[in-house]
PDB file of C-alpha atoms in Angstrom:
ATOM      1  CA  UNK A   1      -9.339   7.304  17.007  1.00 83.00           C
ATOM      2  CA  UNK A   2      -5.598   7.894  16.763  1.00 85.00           C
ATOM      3  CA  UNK A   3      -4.875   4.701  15.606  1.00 88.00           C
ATOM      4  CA  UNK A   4      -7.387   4.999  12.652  1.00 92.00           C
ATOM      5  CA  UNK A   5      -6.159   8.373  11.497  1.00 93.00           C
ATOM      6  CA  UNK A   6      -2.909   6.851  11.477  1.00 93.00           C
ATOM      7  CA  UNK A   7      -3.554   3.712   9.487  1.00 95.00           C
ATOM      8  CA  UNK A   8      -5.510   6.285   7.353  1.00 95.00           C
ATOM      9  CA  UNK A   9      -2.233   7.784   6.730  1.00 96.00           C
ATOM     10  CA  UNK A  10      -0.574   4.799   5.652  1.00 96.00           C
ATOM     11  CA  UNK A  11      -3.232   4.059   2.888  1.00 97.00           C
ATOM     12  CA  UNK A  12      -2.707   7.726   1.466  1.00 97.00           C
ATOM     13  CA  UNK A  13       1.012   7.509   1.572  1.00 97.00           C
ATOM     14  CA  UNK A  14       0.778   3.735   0.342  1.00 97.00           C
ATOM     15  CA  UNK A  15      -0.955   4.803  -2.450  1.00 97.00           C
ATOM     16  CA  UNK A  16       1.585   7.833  -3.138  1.00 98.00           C
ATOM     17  CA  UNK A  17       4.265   5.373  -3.616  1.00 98.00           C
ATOM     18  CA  UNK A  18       2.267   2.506  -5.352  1.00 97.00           C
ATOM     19  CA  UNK A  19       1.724   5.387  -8.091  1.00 97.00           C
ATOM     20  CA  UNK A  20       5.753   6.365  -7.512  1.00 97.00           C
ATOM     21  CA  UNK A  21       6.881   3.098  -8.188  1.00 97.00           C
ATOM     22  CA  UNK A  22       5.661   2.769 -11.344  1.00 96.00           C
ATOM     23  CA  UNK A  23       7.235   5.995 -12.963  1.00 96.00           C
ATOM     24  CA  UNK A  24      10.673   5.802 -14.417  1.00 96.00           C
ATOM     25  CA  UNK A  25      13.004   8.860 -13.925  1.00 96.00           C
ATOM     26  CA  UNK A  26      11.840   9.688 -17.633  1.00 96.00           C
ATOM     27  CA  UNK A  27       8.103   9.969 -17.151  1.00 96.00           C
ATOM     28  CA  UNK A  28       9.189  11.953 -13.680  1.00 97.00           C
ATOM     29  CA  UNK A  29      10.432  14.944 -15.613  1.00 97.00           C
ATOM     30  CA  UNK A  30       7.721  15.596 -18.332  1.00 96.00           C
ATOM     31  CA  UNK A  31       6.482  19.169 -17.717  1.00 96.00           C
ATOM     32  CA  UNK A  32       3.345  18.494 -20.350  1.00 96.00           C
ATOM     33  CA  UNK A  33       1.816  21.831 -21.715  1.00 94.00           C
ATOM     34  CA  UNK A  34      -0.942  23.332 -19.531  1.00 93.00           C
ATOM     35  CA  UNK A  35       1.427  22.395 -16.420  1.00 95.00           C
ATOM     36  CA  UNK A  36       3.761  24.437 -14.618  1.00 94.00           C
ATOM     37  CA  UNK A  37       5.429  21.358 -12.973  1.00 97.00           C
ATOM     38  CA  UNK A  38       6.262  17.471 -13.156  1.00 98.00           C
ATOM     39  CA  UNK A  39       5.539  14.206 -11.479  1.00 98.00           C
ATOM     40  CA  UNK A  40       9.143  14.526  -9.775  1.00 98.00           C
ATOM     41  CA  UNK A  41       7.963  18.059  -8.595  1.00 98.00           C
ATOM     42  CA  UNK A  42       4.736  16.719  -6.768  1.00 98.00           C
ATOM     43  CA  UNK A  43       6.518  13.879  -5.040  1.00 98.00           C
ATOM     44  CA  UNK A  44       8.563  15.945  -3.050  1.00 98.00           C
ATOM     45  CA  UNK A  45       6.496  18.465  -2.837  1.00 98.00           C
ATOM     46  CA  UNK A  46       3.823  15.881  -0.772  1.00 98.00           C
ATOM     47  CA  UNK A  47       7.501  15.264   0.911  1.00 98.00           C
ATOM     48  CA  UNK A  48       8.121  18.732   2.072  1.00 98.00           C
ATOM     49  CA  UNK A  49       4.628  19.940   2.617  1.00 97.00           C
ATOM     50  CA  UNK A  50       3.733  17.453   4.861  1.00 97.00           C
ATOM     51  CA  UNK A  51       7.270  17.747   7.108  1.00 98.00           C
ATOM     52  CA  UNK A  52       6.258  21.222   7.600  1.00 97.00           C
ATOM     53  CA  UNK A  53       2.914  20.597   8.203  1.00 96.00           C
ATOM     54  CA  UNK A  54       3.388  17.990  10.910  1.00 96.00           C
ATOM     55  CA  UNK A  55       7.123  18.963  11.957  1.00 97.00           C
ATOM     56  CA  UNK A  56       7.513  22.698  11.013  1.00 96.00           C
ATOM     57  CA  UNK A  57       4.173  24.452  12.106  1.00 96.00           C
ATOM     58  CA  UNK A  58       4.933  22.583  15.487  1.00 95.00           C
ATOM     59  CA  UNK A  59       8.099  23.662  16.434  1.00 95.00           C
ATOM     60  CA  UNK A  60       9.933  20.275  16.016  1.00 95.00           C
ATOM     61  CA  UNK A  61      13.101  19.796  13.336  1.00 96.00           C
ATOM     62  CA  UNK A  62      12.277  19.041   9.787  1.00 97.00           C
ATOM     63  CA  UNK A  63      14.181  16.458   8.156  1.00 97.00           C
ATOM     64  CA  UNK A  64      13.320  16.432   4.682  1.00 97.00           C
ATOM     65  CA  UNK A  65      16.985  17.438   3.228  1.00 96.00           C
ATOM     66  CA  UNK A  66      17.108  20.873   2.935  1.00 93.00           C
ATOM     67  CA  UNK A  67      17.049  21.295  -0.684  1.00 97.00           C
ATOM     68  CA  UNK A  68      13.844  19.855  -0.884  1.00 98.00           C
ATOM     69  CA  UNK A  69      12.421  23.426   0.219  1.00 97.00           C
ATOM     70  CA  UNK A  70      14.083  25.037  -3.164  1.00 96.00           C
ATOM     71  CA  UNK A  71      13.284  22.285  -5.322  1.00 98.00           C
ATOM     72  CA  UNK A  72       9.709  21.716  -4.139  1.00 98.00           C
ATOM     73  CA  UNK A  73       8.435  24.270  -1.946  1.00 96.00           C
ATOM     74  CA  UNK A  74       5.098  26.416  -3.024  1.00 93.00           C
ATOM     75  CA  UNK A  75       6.000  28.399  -5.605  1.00 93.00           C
ATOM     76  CA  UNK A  76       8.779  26.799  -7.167  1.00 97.00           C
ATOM     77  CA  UNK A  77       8.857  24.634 -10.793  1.00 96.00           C
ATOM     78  CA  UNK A  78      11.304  22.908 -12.185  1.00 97.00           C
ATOM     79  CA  UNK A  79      11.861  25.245 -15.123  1.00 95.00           C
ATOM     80  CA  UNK A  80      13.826  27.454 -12.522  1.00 95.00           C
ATOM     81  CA  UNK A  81      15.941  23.996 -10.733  1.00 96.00           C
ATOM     82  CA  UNK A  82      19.710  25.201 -11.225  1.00 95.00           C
ATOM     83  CA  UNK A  83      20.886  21.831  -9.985  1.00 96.00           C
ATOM     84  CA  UNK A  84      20.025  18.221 -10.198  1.00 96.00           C
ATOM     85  CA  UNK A  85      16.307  17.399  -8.190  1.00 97.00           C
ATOM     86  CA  UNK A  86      16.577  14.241  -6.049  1.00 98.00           C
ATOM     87  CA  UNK A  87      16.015  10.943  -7.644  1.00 98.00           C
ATOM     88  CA  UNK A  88      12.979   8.963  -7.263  1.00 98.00           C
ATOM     89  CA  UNK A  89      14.043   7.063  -5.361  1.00 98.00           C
ATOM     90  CA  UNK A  90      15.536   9.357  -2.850  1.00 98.00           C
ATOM     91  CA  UNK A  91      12.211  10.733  -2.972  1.00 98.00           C
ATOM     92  CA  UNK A  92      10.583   6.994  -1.841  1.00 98.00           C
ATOM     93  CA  UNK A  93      12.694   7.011   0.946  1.00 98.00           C
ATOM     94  CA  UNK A  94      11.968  10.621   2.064  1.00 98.00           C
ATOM     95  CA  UNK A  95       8.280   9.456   1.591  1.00 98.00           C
ATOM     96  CA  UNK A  96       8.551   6.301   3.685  1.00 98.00           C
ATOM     97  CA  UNK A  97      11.006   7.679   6.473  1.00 98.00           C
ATOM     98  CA  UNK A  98       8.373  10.534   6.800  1.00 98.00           C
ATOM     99  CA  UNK A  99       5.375   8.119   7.471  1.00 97.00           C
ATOM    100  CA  UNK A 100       7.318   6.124  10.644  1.00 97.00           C
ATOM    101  CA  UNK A 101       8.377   9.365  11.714  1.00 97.00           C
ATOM    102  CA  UNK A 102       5.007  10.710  11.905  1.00 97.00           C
ATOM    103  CA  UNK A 103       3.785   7.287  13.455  1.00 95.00           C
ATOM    104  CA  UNK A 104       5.925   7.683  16.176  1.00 95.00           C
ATOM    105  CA  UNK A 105       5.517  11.523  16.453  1.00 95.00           C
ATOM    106  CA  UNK A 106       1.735  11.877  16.250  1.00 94.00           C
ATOM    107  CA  UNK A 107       0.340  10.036  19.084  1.00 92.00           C
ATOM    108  CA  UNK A 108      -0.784  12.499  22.007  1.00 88.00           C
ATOM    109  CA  UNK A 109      -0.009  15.345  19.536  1.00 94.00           C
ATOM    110  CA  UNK A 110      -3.300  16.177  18.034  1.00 95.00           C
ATOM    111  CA  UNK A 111      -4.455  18.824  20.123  1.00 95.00           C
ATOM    112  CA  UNK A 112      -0.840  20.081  20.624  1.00 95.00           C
ATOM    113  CA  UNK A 113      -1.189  24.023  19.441  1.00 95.00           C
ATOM    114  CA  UNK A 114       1.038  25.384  16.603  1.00 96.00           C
ATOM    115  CA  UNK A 115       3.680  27.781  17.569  1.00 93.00           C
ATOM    116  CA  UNK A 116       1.542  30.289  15.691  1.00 95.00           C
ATOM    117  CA  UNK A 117      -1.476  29.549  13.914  1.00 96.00           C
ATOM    118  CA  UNK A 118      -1.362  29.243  10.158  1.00 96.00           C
ATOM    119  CA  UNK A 119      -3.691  30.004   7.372  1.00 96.00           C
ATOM    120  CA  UNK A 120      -2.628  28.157   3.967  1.00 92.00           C
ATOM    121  CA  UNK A 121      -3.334  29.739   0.785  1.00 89.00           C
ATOM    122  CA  UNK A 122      -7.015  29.053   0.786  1.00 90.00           C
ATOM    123  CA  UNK A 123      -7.302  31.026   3.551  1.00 94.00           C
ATOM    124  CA  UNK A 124      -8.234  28.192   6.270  1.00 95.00           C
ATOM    125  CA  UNK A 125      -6.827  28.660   9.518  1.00 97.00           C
ATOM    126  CA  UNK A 126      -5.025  25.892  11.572  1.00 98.00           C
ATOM    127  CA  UNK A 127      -4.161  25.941  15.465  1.00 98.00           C
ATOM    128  CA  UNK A 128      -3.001  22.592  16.519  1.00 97.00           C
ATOM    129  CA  UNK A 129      -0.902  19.821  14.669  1.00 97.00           C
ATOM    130  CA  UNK A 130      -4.070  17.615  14.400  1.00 96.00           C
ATOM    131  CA  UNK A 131      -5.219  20.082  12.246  1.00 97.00           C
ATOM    132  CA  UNK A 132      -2.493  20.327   9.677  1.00 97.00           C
ATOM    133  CA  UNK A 133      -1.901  16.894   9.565  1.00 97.00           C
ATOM    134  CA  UNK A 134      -5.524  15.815   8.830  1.00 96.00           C
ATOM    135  CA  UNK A 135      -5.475  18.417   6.015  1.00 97.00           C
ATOM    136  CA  UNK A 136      -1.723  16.522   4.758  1.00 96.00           C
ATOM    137  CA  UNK A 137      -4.006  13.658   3.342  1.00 96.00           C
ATOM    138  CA  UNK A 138      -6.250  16.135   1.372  1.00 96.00           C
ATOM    139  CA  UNK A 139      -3.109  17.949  -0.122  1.00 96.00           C
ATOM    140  CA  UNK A 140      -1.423  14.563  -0.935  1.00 98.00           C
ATOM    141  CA  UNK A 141      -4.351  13.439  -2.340  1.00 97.00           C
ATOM    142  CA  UNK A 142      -4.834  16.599  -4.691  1.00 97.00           C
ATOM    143  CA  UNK A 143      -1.242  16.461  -5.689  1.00 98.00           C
ATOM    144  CA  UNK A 144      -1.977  12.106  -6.707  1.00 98.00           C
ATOM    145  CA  UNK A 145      -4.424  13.450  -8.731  1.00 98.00           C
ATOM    146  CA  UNK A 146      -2.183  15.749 -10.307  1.00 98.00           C
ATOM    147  CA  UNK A 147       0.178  13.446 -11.260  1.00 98.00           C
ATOM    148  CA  UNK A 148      -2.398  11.004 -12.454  1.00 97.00           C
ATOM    149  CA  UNK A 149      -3.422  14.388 -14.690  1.00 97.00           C
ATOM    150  CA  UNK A 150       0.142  15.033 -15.816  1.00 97.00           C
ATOM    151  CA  UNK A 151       0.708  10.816 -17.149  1.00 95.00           C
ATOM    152  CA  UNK A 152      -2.228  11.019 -19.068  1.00 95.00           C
ATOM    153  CA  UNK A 153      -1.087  14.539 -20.315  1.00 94.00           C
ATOM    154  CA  UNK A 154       2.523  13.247 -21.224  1.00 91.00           C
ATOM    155  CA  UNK A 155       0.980  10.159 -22.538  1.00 87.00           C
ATOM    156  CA  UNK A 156      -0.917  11.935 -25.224  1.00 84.00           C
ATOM    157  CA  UNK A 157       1.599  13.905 -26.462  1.00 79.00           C
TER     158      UNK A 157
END
């Protein structure tokens, strides 16, 4: 079963940087009205979100840089960046790092408690690392959706 959620992770993040790939730098900073923030904002969000997730909740070092936490932790936007976010392709190579971390990481880890649980914003409740990373694809997949939203937003402009 490990081995399937793992190559289940690797169609997720393929697909996150398939859609990456394809955006210049340009398209990557269009905040389109209705939005709070960009395509370069999601990216490393999924980035960051999923370190802590997998790496954080458990007790083990993050290595996402550690800017990515002010540039795309919950909460923040770019309208408040003071400095220059990581490129995109910075951001690919956070993204891809990530997954062969995890790959080597996850095995024998899924029932592996949390330091403390956690309850995300919705108000579900996680105990072990299984947990959070299972719910990683859901969030990455809700954040490809929003930057599938925010092209076709920019786009009609």
């Amino acid at each position: 079963m490990e081995n399937m959620i793992l190559k289940h992770m690797d169609v997720v993040r393929g697909i996150t940087i398939s859609i990456l790939e394809k955006i210049t730098e340009e398209a990557a900073d269009i905040t389109p009205k209705g939005f709070n923030n960009n395509i370069r904002w999601n990216l490393g969000h999924i980035a960051f979100i999923q370190e802590k997730l997998v790496f954080g909740l458990a007790g083990e070092p993050m290595q996402t840089p550690e800017s990515y936490e002010s540039f795309f932790g919950a909460g923040t936007k770019p309208a408040d960046w003071t400095e220059t976010a990581p490129s995109l392709e910075e951001i690919a190579k956070v993204l891809k790092d990530q997954a062969h971390r995890i790959k080597e990481f996850m095995p024998q880890q899924f029932d592996k408690q949390l330091i403390t649980p956690f309850t995300n914003k919705a108000g579900i409740n996680f105990t072990t690392v299984g947990e959070t990373f299972l719910f990683s694809f859901y969030h990455e997949a809700m954040h490809v959706e929003t930057i599938k939203q925010i092209g076709k937003a920019a786009a009609a402009q």
